[in-house]
Short mmCIF file of C-alpha atoms in Angstrom, two decimals:
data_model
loop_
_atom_site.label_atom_id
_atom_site.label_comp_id
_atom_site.label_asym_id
_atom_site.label_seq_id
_atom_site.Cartn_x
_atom_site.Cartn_y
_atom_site.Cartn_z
CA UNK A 62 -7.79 -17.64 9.50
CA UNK A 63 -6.85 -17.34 6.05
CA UNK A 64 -10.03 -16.57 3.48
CA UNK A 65 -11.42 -19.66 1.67
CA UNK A 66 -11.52 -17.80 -1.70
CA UNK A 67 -7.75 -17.68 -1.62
CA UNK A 68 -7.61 -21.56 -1.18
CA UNK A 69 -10.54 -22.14 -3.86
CA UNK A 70 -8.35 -19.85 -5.79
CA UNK A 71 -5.38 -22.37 -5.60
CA UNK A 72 -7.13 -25.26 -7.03
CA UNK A 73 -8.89 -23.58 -9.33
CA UNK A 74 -7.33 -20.70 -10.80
CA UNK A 75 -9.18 -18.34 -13.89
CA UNK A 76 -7.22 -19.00 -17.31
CA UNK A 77 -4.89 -16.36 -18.35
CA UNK A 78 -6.02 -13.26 -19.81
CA UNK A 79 -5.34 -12.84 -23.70
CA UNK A 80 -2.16 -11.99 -24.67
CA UNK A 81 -0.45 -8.59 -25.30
CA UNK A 82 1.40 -9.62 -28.22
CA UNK A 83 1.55 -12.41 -31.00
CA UNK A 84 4.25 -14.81 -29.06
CA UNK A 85 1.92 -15.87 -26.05
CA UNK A 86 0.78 -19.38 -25.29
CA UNK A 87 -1.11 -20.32 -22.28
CA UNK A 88 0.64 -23.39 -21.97
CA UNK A 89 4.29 -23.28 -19.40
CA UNK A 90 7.29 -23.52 -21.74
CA UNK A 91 8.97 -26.96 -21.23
CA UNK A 92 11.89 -28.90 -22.42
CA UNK A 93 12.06 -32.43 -24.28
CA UNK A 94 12.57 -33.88 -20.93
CA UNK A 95 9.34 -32.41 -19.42
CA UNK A 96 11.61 -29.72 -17.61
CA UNK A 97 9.41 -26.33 -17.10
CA UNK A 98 11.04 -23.45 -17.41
CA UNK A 99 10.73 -20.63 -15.23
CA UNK A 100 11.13 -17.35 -16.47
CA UNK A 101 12.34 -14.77 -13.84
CA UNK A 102 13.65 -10.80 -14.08
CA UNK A 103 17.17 -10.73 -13.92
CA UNK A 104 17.96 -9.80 -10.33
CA UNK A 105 21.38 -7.47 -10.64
CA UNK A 106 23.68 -7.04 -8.02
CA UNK A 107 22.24 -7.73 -4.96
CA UNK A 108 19.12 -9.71 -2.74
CA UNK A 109 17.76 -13.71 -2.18
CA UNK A 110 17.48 -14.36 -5.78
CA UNK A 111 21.12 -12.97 -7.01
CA UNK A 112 22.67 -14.87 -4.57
CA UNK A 113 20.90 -17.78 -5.37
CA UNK A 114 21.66 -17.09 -9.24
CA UNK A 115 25.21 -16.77 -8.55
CA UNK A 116 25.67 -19.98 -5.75
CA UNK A 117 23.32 -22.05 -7.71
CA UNK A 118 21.07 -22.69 -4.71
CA UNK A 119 18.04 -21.78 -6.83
CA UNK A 120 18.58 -23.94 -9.48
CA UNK A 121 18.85 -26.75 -7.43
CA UNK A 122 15.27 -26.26 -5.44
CA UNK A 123 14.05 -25.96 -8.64
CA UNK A 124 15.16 -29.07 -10.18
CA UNK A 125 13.57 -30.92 -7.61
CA UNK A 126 10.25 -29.87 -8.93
CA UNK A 127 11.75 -30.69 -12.62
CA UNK A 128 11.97 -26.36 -13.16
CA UNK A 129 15.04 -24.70 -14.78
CA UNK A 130 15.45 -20.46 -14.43
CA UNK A 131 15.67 -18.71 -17.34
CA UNK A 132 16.48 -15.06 -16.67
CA UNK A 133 14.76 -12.65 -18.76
CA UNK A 134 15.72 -9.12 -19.29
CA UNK A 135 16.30 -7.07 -15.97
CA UNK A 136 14.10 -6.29 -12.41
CA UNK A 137 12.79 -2.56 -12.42
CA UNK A 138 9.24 -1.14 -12.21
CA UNK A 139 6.10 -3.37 -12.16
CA UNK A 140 4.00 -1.89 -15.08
CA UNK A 141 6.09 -3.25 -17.60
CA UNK A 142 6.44 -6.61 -15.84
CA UNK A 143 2.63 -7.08 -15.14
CA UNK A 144 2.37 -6.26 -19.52
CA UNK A 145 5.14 -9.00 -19.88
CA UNK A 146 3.50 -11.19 -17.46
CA UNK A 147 0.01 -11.02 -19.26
CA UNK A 148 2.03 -11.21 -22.51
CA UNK A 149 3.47 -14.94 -21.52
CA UNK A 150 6.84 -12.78 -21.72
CA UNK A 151 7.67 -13.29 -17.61
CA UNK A 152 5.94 -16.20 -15.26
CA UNK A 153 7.71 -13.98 -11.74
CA UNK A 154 7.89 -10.63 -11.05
CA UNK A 155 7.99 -8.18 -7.76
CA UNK A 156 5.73 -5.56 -7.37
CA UNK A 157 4.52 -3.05 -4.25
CA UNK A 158 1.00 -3.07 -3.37
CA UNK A 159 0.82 0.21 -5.02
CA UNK A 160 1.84 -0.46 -8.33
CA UNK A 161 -0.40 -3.84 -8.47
CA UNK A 162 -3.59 -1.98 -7.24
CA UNK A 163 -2.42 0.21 -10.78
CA UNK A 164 -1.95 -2.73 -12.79
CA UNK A 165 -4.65 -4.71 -11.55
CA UNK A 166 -6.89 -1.59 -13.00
CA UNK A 167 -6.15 -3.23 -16.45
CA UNK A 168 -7.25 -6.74 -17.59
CA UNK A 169 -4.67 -8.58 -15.30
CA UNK A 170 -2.95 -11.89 -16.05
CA UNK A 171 -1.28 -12.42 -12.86
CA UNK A 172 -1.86 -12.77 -9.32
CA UNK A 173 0.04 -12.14 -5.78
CA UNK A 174 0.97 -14.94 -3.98
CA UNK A 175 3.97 -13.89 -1.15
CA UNK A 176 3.60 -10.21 0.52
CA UNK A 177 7.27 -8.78 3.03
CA UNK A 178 5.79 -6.11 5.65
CA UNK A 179 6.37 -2.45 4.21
CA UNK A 180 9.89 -1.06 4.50
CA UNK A 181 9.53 1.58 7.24
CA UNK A 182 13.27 2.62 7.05
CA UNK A 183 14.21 2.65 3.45
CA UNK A 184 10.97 4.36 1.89
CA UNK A 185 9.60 7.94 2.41
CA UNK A 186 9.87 11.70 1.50
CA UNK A 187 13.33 12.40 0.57
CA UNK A 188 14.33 16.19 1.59
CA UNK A 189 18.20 17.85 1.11
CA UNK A 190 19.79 18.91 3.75
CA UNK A 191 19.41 22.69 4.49
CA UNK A 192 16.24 23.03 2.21
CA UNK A 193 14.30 24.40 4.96
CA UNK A 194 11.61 21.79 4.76
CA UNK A 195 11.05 20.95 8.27
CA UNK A 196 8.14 18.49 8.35
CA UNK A 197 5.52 17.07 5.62
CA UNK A 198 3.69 20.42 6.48
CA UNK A 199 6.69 22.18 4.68
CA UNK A 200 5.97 20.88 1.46
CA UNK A 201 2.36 23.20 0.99
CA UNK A 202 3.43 25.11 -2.27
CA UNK A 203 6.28 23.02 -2.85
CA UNK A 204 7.08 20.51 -6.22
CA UNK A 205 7.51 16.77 -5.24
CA UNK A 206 8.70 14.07 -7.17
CA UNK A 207 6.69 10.78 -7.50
CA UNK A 208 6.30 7.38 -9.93
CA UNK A 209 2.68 7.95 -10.97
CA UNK A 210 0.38 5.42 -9.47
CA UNK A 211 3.81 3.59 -7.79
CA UNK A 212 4.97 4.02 -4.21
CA UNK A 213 6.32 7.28 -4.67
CA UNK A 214 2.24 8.78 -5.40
CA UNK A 215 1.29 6.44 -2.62
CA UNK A 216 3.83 7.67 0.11
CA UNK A 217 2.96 11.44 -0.76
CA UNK A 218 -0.77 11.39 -0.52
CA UNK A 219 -0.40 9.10 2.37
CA UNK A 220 2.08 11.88 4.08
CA UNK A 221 -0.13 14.73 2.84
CA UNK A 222 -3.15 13.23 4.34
CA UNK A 223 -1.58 12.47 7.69
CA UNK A 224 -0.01 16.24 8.02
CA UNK A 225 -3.70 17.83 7.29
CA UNK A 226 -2.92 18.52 3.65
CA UNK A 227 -5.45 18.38 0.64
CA UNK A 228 -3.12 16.35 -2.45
CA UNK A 229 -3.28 19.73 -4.70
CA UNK A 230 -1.29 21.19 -1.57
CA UNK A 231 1.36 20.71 -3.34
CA UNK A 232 2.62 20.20 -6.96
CA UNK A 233 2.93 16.34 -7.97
CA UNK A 234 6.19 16.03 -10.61
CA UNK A 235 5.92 12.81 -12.30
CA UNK A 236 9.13 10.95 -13.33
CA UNK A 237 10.19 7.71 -13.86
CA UNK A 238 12.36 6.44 -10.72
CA UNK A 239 14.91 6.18 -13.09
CA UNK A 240 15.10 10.34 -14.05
CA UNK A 241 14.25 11.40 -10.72
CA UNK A 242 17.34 11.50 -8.57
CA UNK A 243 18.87 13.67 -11.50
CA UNK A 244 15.90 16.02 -11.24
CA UNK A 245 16.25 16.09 -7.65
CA UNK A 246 19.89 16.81 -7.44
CA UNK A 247 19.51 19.74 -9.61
CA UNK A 248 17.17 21.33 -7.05
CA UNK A 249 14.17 21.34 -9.93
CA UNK A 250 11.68 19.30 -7.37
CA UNK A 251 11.92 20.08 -3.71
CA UNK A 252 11.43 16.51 -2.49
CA UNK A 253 10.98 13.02 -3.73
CA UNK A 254 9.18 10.26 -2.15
CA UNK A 255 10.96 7.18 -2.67
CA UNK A 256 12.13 3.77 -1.77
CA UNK A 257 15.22 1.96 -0.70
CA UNK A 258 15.79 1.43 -4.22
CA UNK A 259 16.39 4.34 -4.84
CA UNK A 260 16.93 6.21 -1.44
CA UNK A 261 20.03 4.51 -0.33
CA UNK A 262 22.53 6.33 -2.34
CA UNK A 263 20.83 9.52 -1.25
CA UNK A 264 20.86 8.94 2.30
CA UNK A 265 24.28 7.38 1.95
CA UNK A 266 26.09 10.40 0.14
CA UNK A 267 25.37 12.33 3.01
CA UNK A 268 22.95 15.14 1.50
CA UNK A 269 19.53 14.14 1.62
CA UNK A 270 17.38 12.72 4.69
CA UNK A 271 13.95 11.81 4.92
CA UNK A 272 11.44 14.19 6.29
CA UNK A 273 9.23 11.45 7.18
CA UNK A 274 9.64 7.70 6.68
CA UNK A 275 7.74 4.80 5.92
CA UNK A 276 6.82 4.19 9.34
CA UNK A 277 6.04 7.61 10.37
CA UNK A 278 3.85 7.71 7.03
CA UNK A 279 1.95 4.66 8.07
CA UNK A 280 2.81 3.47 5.07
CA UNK A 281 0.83 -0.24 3.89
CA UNK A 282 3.43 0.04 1.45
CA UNK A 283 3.36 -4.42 1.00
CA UNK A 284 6.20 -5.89 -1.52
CA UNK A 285 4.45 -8.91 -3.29
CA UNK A 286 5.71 -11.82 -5.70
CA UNK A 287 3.64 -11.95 -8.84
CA UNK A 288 3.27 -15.26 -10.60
CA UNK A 289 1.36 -15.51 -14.40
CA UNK A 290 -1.96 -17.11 -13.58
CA UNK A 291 -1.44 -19.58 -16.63
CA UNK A 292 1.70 -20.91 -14.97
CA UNK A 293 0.24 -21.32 -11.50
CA UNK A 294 -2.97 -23.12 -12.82
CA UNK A 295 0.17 -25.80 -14.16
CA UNK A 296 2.92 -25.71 -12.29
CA UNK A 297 1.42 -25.04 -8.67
CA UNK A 298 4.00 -27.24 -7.09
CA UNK A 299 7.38 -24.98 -8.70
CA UNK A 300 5.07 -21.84 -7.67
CA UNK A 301 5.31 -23.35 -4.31
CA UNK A 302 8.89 -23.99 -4.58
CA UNK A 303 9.79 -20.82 -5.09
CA UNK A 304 8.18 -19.62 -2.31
CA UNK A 305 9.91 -21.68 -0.02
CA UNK A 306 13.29 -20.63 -1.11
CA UNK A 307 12.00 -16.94 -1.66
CA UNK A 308 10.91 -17.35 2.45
CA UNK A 309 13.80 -19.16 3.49
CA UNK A 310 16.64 -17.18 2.03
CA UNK A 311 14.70 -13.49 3.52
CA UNK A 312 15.56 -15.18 6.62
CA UNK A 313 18.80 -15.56 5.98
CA UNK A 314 19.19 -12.22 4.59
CA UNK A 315 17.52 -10.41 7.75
CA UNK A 316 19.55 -12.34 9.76
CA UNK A 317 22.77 -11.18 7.40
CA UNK A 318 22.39 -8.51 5.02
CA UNK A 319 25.88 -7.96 3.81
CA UNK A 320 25.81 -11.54 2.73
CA UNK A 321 23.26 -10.53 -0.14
CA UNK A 322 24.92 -7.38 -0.83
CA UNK A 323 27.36 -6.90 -4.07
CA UNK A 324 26.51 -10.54 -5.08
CA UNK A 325 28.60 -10.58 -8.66
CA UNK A 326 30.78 -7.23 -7.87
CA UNK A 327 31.19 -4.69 -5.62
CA UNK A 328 32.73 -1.91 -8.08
CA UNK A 329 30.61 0.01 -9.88
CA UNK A 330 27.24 1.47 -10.49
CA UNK A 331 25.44 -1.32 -9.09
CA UNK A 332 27.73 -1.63 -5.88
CA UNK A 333 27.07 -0.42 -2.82
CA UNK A 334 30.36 0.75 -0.80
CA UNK A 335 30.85 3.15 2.15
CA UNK A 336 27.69 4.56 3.73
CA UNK A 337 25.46 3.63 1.62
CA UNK A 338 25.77 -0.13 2.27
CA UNK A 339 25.71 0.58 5.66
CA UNK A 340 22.62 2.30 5.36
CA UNK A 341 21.46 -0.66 3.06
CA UNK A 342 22.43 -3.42 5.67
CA UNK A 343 20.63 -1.45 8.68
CA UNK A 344 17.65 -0.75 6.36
CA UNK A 345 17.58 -5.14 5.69
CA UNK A 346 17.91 -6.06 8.98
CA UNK A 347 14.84 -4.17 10.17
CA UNK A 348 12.58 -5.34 7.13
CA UNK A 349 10.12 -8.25 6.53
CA UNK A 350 10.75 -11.86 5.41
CA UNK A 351 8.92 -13.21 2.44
CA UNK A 352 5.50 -14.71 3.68
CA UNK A 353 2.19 -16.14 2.68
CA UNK A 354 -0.81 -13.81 2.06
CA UNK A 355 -3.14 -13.92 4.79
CA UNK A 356 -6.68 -12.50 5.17
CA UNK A 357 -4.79 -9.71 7.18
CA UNK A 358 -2.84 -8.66 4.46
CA UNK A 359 -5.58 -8.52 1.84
CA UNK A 360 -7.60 -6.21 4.55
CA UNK A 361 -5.30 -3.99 4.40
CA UNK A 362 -4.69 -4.12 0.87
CA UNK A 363 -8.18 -3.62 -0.06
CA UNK A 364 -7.81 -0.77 2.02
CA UNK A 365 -5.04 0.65 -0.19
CA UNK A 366 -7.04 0.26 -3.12
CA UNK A 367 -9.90 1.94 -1.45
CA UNK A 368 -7.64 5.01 -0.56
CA UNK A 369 -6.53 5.07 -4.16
CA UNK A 370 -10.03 5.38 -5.34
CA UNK A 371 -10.69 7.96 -3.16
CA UNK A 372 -7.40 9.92 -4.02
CA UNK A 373 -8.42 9.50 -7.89
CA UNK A 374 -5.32 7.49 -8.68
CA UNK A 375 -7.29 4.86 -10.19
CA UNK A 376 -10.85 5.00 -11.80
CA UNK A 377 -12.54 2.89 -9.23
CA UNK A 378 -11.86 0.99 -6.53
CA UNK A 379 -9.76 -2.68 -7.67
CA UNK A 380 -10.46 -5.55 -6.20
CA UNK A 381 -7.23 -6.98 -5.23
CA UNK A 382 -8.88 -10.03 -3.11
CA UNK A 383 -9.78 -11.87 -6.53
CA UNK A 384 -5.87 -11.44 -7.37
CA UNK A 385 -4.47 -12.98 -4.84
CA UNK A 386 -2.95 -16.76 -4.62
CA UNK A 387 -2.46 -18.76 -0.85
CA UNK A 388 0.65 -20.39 -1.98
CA UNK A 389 -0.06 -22.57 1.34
CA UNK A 390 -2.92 -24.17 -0.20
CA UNK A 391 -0.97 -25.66 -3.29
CA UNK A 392 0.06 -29.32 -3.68
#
C-alpha cells in the first residue's frame, strides 16, 4: 500500500522554493499555442531518453499532452541539477538516492517521483588488478576515491561498515567523478568507488575489477527522476507522461540493451566499443526498470538518510518522505 501523503502530495503540491538566480518564474514556460515546454538535460550518447531524442518517440508522447522538449545543457552530477531545478533553469533531472538525500539538505525545489532498483553490477569499489587489495578489509590504511556526499561516499562507508571498518579506516580522496579515473590511473588513490557511469570503461579495458559490488555492498543505491515542484503543481498530466514513456522504454531497454547503446555515434569518447559495451549491455540487462515510488522504497530511503546522519555526511537526518511525488496518483 502506497502512503497517503504521497497521493495528498499529488494534488496538492508546496509552491516552489525561491529562486537561485534573477531568471526564475514559478509559472511552466509555454508557447503562443498553450504548448508547455519541458526542459530536460541533454542525454548524450546513450539510454531511453537519447533514443527517444534521436527517433522522435518522445516528442510525440509529449505532444499528446500539448509538451515540447527543450534540451538544456548536458546530464552529469545531481548537485548542479537540483540548483538549476530550484533556479527554474531544468523542470527533469536524474539523481541517486545519495546525492538527493545531499541536496535535499538545502532548501529543495524539487521532488522524486520514479525510483530503478540499485545497480548491483555496474556500481562498487573499483580495485587494479595486481594491487594486492584482496577484499574491502584491504583498504584499512589505504586512500579511496569518492564524489563527496554522491554514491561514491555512500558505497564506501556502506562497504567499510559491512567489512567491520570504522570510516577513518581509511583515507576518503574527494574528486569530482569527472577527475577521478585520471587520479586513479596514476596509482595516486588505491581504489575508487564508483558507478556504471563511470566503471564501465575500467572494467572494460581490462585493468581494474571491483573488489566488492553493489550487491555484495548491499547497496540501497535507488536512481530517481526529479521533477521541479512548480512544474508538477501545473503540468501533472506531462509529469505523468513522462513517466510512462520513461517506464515503458526501461523495458525495452532491459529487454535489449544494445538497442540504447551509441544512439547518435559509436566513434568516439562517448562510444562504447569492444568490452566495454559488452560489459555495459550485461550490466543493463540485469538492472531495474523505471517505476513508481512506493512506501517500500521511501522505507528504505529514509533509511539511507538515516545512515547518512549517522555517518556525518549530512548535518541531520533529511526527510526524504516529504520529497517524494506518486506519479500514480496524478490526473
Amino acid at each position: 500500500m502506497r502512503f497517503p501523503r504521497l497521493a495528498r502530495a499529488a494534488l496538492a503540491i508546496a509552491a516552489a522554493t525561491a529562486v537561485l538566480t534573477g531568471c526564475g518564474t514559478s509559472q511552466a514556460h509555454s508557447g503562443s499555442d498553450g504548448t508547455v515546454t519541458l526542459r530536460i538535460p541533454d542525454p548524450g550518447n546513450s539510454g531511453v531518453l537519447a533514443l527517444g531524442k534521436k527517433d522522435g518517440t518522445l516528442a510525440k508522447a509529449l505532444a499528446e499532452v500539448n509538451a515540447t522538449v527543450e534540451w538544456t545543457g548536458s546530464s552529469g552530477p545531481f548537485a548542479p541539477a537540483a540548483q538549476a531545478l530550484n533556479a527554474d533553469r531544468l523542470d527533469i533531472a536524474t539523481a541517486s538516492i545519495t546525492s538527493g538525500i545531499t541536496s535535499l539538505s538545502q532548501k529543495a525545489g524539487f521532488r522524486f517521483f520514479t525510483a530503478t532498483a540499485p545497480d548491483g553490477a555496474g556500481e562498487g569499489i573499483l580495485v587494479k588488478d595486481g594491487s594486492g587489495i584482496d577484499s574491502v578489509k584491504d583498504l584499512k590504511g589505504r586512500k579511496v576515491a569518492v564524489n563527496q556526499g554522491g554514491t561514491g561516499e555512500y558505497l564506501l562507508l556502506k562497504a567499510l561498515e559491512k567489512a567491520g571498518l570504522d570510516a577513518d579506516d581509511v583515507e576518503r580522496v574527494y574528486l569530482r567523478p569527472d577527475q577521478s579515473a585520471g587520479v586513479f590511473n596514476a596509482g595516486k588513490v588505491d581504489a575508487w568507488a564508483v558507478w556504471a557511469t563511470y566503471s564501465v570503461a575500467e572494467l572494460g579495458g581490462g585493468r581494474a575489477h571491483f573488489v566488492a559490488d553493489g550487491k555484495e555492498i548491499g547497496s540501497d543505491n535507488y536512481s530517481l527522476t526529479a521533477v521541479r515542484t512548480a512544474f508538477a503543481e501545473e503540468h501533472p498530466e506531462i509529469v505523468k507522461a513522462l513517466y510512462r514513456y520513461l517506464h515503458e522504454g526501461s523495458v525495452k531497454q532491459k529487454r535489449d540493451p544494445e538497442a540504447y547503446l551509441n544512439v547518435t555515434t559509436d566513434a568516439g569518447p562517448q562510444a562504447l566499443t569492444g568490452e566495454a559495451k559488452r560489459v555495459q549491455i550485461d550490466i543493463t540487462s540485469q538492472g531495474g526498470t523505471v517505476e513508481p515510488i512506493t512506501d517500500a522504497d521511501v522505507r528504505r530511503f529514509e533509511n539511507v538518510a538515516a545512515f547518512y546522519a549517522e555517518q556525518k555526511v549530512t548535518r541531520t537526518r533529511v526527510d526524504v518522505a516529504s520529497h517524494v511525488l506518486d506519479v500514480t496518483a496524478l490526473s
